[in-house]
XYZ file of C-alpha atoms in Angstrom:
577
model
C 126.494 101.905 101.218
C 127.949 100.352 104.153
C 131.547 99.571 104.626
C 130.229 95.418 104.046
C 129.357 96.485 100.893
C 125.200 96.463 102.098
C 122.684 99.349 101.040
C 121.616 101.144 104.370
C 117.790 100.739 104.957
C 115.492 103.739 106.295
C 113.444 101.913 109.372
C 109.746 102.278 109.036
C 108.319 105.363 108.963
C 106.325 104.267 112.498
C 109.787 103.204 114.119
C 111.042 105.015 117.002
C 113.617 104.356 119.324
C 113.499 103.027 122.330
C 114.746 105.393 125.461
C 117.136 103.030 127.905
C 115.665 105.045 130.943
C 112.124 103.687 131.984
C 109.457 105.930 132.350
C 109.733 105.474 136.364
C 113.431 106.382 136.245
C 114.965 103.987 137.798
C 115.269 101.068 135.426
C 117.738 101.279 132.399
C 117.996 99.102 129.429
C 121.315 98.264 127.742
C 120.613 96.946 124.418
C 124.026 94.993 123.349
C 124.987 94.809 119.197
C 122.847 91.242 119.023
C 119.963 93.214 119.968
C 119.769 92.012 123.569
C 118.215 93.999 126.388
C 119.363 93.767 130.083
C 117.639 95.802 132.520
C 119.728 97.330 135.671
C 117.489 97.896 138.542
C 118.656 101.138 140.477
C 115.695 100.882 143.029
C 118.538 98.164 144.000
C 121.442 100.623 145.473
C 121.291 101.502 148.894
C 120.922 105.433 148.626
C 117.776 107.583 148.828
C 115.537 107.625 145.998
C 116.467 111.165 144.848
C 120.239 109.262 144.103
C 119.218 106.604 142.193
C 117.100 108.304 139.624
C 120.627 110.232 139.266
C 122.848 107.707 138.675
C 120.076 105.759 136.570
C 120.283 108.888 134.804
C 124.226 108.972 134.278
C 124.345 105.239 133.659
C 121.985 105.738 131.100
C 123.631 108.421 128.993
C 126.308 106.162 128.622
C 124.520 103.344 126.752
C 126.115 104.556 123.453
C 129.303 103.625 124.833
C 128.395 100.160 125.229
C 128.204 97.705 122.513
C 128.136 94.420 125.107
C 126.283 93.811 128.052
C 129.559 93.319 129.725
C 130.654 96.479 129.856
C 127.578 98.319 131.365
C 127.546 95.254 133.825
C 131.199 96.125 134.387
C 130.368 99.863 135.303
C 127.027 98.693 137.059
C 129.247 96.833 139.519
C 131.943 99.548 139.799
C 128.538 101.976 140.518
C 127.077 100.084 142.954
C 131.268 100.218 144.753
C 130.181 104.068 144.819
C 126.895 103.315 146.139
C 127.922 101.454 149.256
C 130.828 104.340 149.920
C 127.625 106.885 150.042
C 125.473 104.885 152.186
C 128.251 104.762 154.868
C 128.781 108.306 154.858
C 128.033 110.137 158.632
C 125.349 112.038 156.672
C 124.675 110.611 153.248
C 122.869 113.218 151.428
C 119.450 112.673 149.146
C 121.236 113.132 146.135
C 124.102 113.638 144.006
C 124.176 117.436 144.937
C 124.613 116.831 148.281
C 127.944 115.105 147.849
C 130.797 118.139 148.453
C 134.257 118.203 147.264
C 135.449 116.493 150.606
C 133.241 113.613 150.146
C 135.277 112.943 146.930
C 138.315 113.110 148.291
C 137.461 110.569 150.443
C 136.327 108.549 148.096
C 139.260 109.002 145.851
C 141.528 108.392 148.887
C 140.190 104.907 149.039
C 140.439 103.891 146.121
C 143.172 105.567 144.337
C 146.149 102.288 145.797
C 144.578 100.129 143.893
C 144.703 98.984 140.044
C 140.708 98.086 140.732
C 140.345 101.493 142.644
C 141.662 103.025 139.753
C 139.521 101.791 137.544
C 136.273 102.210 139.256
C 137.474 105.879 140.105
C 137.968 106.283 136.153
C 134.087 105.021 135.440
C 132.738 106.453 138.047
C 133.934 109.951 137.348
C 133.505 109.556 133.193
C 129.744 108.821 134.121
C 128.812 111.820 137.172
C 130.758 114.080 134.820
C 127.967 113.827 132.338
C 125.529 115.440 135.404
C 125.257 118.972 134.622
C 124.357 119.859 138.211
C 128.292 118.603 138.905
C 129.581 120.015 135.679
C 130.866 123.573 138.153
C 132.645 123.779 141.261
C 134.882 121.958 143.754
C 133.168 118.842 143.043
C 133.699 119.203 139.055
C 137.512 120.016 139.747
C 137.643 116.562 141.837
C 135.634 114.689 139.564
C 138.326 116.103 136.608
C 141.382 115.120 138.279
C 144.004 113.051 136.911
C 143.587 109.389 138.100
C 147.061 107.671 137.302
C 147.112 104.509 135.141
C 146.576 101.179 136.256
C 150.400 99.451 137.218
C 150.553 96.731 134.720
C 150.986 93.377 136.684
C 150.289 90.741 133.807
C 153.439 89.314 132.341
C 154.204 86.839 129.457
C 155.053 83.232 129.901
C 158.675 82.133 129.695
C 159.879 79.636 127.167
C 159.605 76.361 129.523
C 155.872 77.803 130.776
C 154.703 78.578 127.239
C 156.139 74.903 126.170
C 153.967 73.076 128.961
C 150.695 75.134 128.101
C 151.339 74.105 124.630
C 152.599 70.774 124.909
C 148.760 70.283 127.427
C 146.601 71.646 124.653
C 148.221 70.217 121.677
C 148.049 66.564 123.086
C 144.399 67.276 123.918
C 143.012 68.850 120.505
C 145.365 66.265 118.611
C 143.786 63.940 120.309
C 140.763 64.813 119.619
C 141.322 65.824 115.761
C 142.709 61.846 115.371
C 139.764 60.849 116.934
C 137.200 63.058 114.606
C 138.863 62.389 111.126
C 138.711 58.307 111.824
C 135.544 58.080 112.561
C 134.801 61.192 109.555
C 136.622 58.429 106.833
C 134.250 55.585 108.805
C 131.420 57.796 108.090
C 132.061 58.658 104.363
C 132.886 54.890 103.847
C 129.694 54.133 105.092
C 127.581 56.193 103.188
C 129.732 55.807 100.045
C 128.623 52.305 100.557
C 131.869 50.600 100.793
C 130.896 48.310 103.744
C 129.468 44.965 104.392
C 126.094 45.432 105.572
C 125.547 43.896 109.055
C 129.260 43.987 109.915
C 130.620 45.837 113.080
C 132.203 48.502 111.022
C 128.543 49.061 108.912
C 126.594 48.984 112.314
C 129.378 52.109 113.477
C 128.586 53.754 110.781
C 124.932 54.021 110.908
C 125.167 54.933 114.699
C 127.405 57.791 113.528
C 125.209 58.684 110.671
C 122.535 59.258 113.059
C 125.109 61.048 115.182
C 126.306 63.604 112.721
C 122.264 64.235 111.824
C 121.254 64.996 115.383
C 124.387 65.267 117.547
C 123.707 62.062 119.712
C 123.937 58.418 119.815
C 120.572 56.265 120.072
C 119.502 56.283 123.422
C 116.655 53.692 124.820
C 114.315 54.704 127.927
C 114.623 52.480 130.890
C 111.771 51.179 132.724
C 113.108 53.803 135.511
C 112.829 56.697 133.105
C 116.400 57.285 132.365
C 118.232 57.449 128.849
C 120.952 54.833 128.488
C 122.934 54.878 125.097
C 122.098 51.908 122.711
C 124.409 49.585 121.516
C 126.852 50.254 124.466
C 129.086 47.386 123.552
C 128.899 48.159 120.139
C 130.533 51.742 121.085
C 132.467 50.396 123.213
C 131.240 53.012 126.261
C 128.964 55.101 126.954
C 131.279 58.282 127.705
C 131.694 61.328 124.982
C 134.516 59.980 123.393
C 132.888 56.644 122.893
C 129.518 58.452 121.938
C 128.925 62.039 120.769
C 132.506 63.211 120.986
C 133.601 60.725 118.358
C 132.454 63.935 115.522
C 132.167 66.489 117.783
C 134.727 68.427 120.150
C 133.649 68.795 123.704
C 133.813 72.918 125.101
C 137.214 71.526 126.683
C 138.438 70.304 123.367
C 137.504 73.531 121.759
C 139.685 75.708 124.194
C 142.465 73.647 123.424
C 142.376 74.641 119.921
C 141.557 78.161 120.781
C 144.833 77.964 123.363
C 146.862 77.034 119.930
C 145.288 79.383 118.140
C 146.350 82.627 120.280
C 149.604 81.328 120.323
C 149.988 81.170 116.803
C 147.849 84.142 115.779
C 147.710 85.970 118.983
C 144.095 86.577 118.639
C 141.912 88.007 121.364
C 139.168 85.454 123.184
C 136.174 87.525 122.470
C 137.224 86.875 118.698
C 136.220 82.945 118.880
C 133.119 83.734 119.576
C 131.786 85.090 115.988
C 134.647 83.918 113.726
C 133.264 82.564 110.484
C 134.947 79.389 109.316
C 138.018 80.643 107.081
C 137.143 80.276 103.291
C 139.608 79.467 100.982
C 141.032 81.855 98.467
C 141.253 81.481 95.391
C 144.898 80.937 93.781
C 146.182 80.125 90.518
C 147.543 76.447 89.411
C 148.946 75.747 93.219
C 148.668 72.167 94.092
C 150.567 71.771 97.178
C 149.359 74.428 99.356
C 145.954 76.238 100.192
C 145.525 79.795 101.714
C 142.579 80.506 103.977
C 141.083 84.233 104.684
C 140.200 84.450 108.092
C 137.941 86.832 109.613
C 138.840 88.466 112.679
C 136.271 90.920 114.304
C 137.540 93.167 117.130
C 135.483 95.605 117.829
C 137.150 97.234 120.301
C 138.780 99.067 117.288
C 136.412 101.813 116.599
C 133.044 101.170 114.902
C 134.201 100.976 110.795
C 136.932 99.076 111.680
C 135.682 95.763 113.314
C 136.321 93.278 110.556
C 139.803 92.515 108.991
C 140.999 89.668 106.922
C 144.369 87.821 107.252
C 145.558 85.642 104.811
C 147.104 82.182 106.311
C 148.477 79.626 104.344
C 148.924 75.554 104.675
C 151.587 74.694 102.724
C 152.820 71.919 105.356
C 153.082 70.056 109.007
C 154.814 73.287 110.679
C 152.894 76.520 108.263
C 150.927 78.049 110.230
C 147.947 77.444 108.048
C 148.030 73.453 109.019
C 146.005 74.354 112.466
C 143.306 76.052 110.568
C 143.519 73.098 108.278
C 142.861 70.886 111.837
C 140.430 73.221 113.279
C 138.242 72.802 110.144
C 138.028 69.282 110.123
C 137.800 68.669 113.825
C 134.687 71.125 113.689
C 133.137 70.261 110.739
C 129.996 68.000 111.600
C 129.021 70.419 114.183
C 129.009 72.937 111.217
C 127.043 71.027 109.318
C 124.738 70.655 111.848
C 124.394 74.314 112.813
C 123.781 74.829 109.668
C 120.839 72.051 109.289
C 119.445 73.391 112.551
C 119.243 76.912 111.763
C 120.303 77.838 108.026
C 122.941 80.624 107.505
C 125.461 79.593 110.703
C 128.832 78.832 109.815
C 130.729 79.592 112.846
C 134.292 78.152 113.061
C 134.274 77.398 116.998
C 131.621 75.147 117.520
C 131.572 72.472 120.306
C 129.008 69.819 121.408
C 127.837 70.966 125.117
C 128.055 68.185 127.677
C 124.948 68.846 129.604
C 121.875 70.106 127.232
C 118.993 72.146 127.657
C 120.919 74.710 129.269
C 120.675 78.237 127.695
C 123.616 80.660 127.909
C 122.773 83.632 130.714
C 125.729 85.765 128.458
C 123.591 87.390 126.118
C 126.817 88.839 124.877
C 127.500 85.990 123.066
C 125.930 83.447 120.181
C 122.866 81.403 121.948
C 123.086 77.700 121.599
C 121.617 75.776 118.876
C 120.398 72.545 119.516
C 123.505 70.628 121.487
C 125.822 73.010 119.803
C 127.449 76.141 121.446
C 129.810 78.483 119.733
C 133.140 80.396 120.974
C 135.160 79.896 124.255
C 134.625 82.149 127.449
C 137.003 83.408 130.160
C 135.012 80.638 132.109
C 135.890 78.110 129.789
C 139.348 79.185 130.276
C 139.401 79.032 133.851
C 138.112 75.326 133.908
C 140.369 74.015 131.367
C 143.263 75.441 133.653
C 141.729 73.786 136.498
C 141.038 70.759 134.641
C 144.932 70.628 133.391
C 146.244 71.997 137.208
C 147.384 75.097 135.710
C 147.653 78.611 137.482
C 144.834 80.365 135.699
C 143.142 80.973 132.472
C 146.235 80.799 130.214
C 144.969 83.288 127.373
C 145.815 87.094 128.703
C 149.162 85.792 129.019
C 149.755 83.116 126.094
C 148.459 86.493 123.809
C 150.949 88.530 125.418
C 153.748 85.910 124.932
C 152.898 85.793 121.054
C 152.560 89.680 120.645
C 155.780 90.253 122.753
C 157.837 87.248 120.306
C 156.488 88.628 117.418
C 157.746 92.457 117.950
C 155.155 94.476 116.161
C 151.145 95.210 116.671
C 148.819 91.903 115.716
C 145.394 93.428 116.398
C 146.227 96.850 118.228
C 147.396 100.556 117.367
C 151.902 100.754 117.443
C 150.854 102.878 120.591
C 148.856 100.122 122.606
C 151.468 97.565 121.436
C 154.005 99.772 122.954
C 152.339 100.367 125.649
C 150.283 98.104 127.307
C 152.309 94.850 125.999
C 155.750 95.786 125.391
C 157.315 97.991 127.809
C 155.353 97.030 130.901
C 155.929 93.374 130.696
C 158.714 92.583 133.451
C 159.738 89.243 131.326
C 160.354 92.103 128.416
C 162.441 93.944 130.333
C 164.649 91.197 131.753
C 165.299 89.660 128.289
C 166.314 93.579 127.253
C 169.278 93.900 130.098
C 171.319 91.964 128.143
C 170.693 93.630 124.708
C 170.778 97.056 126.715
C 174.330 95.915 128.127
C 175.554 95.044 125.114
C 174.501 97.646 123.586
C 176.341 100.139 126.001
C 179.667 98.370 125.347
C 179.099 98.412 122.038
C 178.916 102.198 122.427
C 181.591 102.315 124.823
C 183.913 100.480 122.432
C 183.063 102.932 119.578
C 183.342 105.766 121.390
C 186.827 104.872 122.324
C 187.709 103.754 118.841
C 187.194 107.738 118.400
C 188.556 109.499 121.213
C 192.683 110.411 121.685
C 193.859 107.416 123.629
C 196.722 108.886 124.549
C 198.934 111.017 126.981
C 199.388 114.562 127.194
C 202.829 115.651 128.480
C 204.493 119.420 129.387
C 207.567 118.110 126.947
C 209.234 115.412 125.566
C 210.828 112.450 126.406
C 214.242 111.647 124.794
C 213.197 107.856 124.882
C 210.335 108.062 122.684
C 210.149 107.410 119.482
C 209.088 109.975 117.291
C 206.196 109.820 114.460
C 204.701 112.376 112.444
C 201.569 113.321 114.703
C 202.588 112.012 118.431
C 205.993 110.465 120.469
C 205.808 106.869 120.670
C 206.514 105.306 124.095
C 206.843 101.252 123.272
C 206.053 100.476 119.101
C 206.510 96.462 120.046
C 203.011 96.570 122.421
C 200.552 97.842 119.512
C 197.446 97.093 118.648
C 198.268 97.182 114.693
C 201.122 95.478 114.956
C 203.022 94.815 111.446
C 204.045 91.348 109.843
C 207.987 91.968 110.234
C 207.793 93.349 113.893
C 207.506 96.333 114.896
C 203.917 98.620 114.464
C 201.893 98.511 111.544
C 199.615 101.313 112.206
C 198.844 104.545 109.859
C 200.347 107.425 111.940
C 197.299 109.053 112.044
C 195.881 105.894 113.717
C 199.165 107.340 116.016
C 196.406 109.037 118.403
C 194.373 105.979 119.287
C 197.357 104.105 120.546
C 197.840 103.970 124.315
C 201.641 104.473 124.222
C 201.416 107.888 122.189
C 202.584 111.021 124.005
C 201.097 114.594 122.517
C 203.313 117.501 124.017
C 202.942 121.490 122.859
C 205.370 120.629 119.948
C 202.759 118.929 118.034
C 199.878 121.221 118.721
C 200.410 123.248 116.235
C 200.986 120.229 113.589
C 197.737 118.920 114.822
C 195.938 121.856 114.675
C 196.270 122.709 110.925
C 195.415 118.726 110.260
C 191.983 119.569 112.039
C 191.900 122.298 110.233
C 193.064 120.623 106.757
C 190.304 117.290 107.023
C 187.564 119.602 108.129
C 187.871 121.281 104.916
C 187.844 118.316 103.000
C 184.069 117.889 103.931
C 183.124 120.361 101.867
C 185.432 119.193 99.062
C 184.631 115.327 98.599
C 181.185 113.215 98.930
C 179.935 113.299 102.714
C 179.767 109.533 102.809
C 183.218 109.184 101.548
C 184.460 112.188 103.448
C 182.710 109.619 107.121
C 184.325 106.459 105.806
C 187.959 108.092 105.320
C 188.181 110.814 107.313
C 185.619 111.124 110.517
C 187.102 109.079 113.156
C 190.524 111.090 113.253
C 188.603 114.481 112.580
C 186.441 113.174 116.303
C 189.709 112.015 117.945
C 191.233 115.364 116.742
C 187.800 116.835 118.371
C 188.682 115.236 121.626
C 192.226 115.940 121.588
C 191.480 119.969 121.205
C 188.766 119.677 123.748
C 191.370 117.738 126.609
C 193.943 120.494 125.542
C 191.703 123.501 125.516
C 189.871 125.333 122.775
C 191.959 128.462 123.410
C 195.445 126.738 122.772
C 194.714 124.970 120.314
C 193.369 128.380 118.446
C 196.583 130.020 119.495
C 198.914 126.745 118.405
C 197.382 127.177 114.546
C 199.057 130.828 114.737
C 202.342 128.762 115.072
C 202.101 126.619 112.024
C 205.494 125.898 110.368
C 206.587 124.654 106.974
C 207.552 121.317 108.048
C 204.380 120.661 109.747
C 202.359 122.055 106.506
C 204.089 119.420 104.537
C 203.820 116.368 106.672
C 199.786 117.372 106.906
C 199.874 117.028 103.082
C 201.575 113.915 103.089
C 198.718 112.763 105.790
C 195.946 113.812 103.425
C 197.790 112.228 100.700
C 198.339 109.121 102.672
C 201.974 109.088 101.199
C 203.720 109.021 104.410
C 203.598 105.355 105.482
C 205.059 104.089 109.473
């Protein structure tokens, strides 16, 4: 059984498969996972003969790899990069044997500054590797070298960028939505027969009855052999809002929603293009929401892992379920019609083309049906920028914005969230100084809370005060200080304190308190034993460490009765300031 829960079929016992190199070796076939061929003419690249059966050779043994046309296209292009650097060569040789170690080094040279250099050097490389003739030698320990990452350069938007890509598609698909689900309730009033027949309202919805069954308007042939739409007055223009558009989304309309949708679900473009529509799921005695599973294919994941389902539910104006709520209804006659025109489709992003009778050249992706095409391209995201006077194609970085906000993996591995959209995105990293700053004075506030704040004198000062574990300098300028005047701190708290002098008469006192709350780890709970007792055992820590570990061994030897009993009254906590 599959992982879809399908039984596996045995092909015919005639079948065979096809080999992607053509008998005359120089033509390869890339069959993409709709069952597509593209063939890649290397009779094309400007090296001898001998050469391009090679590389037709190489390209070809990497046809598992590829599950789309575009990515052998991708490496055919970064191929042919290599091709032109051989044909310029001072003596370009008849094949891929005659290429030495210096030739690639020259080649890596020029093309190892780049973030595209790197890239073609990393193709390039993964596909002569897989020549056995270059699997030994100089050129195999060039060809095996380590070709640094690409230098991440995309970044996410910041808030006031991400609000006006937003604010442009959401008053476009809204528009559009409004515009769908009036003339939908026209439409079901019309066939629910609810109208006066012969009225302007009955007469709109006939036209859009006819619209919804064949994805136009009624158009009339003029005496000069062009289509003009019927009943132009009637429609009140003859543009796509006025005609077709008024139950179908245009492509530009449809890359609006997807633009909301990557910002809410930070899904990847290629996903668009064979999401099912979301069904709902099933739930028990709820009345005032609805959940929808969602499909998401990404293939990129490993082959057993391309489908996964997310749950999203509309349970009001601001869930996030409400857009897949919209996205339904604003696509749901051209559903219905893909589904009249060829049985079985139920594709979520589906859009009305503007200009028909032209068929897709991306094989990659679903092929029109009737006026209907499916998904949104990088091209369609370049024109809608262009069409809004935006920068560029706002999806790379509107997904990275939404993965970044959200802090954790949507469709990748912890690793590639890490990564590739975490820690190389410069907006990232400047929102992180300040948590990084305060952070470090955080740490630099704890660690002083912990270390002996004090002074260390040779011998004491008749003016000080004294307390039971340091000299006092000034008790009225304390941090603790105590409701009646005065300081209200615990004399072990003595140590912290700015104004508290430690000379070689307390070491020893000091000393056997180390001593004494050290031993109390083993004798009480750990976590009580951290609450009560660690920050004076680390300032204690500190203070041996400032005065040396040697004299503070040799002032435990010196350990008197009276400072014996005013440790015990510390440990007690019977001896109050």
């Amino acid at each position: 059984m599959s992982r879809r829960g399908r039984r596996a079929v045995l092909p015919p016992a005639e079948f065979s498969a096809v080999p992607p190199l053509a008998a005359n070796g120089m033509v390869v076939t890339i069959v993409n996972k709709a069952g597509h061929g593209k063939d890649f003419n290397f009779s094309d690249l400007p090296v001898p003969e001998p050469m391009q059966r090679s590389l037709a050779a190489v390209f070809a043994a990497q046809q598992a790899r590829w599950t789309s046309h575009y990515s052998a296209t991708s490496a055919w292009n970064r191929l042919k990069v290599f091709a032109d650097f051989v044909s310029v060569l001072d003596s370009p040789p008849e094949d891929l044997t005659g290429l030495d170690a210096a030739a690639f080094k020259r080649w890596r040279l020029q093309n190892i500054s780049s973030n595209t250099g790197r890239t073609t050097l990393r193709v390039v490389h993964r596909m002569l590797r897989s020549d056995p003739r270059l699997a030994e030698g100089p050129v195999a320990e060039e060809l095996a070298r380590r070709i640094p990452a690409p230098k991440p350069v995309r970044e996410s938007y910041d808030e006031a960028e991400r609000e006006h890509v937003l604010l442009t598609a959401g008053r476009q698909f809204r528009t559009a939505w409004l515009r769908i689900r009036e003339n939908t309730e026209l439409l079901e009033r019309w066939r629910a027969g609810t109208l006066k027949e012969g009225s302007r309202e009955w007469r709109l919805g006939e036209t859009l009855d006819h619209v919804a069954r064949v994805g136009d308007v009624p158009r009339t042939r003029l005496p000069s052999g062009r289509m003009a739409v019927t009943n132009r007055a009637l429609l009140g223009g003859r543009g796509a809002e006025h005609t077709w558009g008024r139950l179908f989304l245009t492509p530009s309309e449809l890359t609006a929603l997807a633009v909301l949708l990557t910002d809410r679900f930070g899904w990847n473009l290629s996903v668009y293009d064979r999401m099912p529509a979301p069904s709902r799921a099933p739930s028990a005695a709820e009345t005032t929401s609805v959940t929808y599973q969602v499909q998401v294919e990404k293939r990129r994941a490993g082959s057993g892992r391309w489908f996964s389902t997310e749950n999203i539910t509309d349970s009001g104006a601001d869930s996030p379920g409400r857009l897949i709520t919209q996205a339904l209804q604003a696509t749901l006659h051209g559903r219905l019609l893909a589904a009249q025109l060829a049985p079985g489709t139920d594709l979520l992003m589906t859009s009305r083309s503007v200009r028909l009778g032209r068929e897709r050249k991306d094989m990659d992706r679903p092929s029109t049906i009737g006026p209907l095409v499916f998904g949104v391209s990088g091209v369609d995201g370049k024109s809608w920028a262009s069409e809004h006077k935006l920068s560029g194609s706002p999806f790379r970085q509107i997904r990275r914005t939404t993965v970044t906000r959200e802090g954790k993996p949507l469709q990748q591995t912890q690793g590639t969230h890490e990564s590739v959209y975490v820690l190389p995105d410069q907006k990232v990293r400047q929102a992180s100084q300040e948590i990084f700053e305060a952070g470090a004075l955080e740490a630099l506030d704890q660690a002083k809370k912990v270390f002996f704040g004090g002074h260390l004198t040779q011998k004491p000062d008749p003016a000080h005060g004294q307390t039971a574990t340091a000299d006092c300098a000034d008790e009225t300028t304390t941090a603790w200080p105590a409701p009646d005047g005065g300081c209200g701190a615990d004399f072990l708290l003595c140590l912290a304190c700015p104004n508290a002098h430690v000379h070689p008469g307390h070491h020893p006192r000091l000393a056997f308190l180390h001593e004494q709350i050290q031993s109390l780890r083993s004798a009480i709970p750990e976590r009580r034993w951290h609450q009560r007792w660690h920050d004076h055992w680390q300032r204690l820590e500190d203070l041996a460490d400032k005065i040396g570990r040697s004299a503070w061994a040799a002032a435990r030897t010196r350990v008197n009765a009276t400072d014996r009993a005013l440790a015990d009254l510390l440990l007690k906590g019977q001896l109050n300031p």
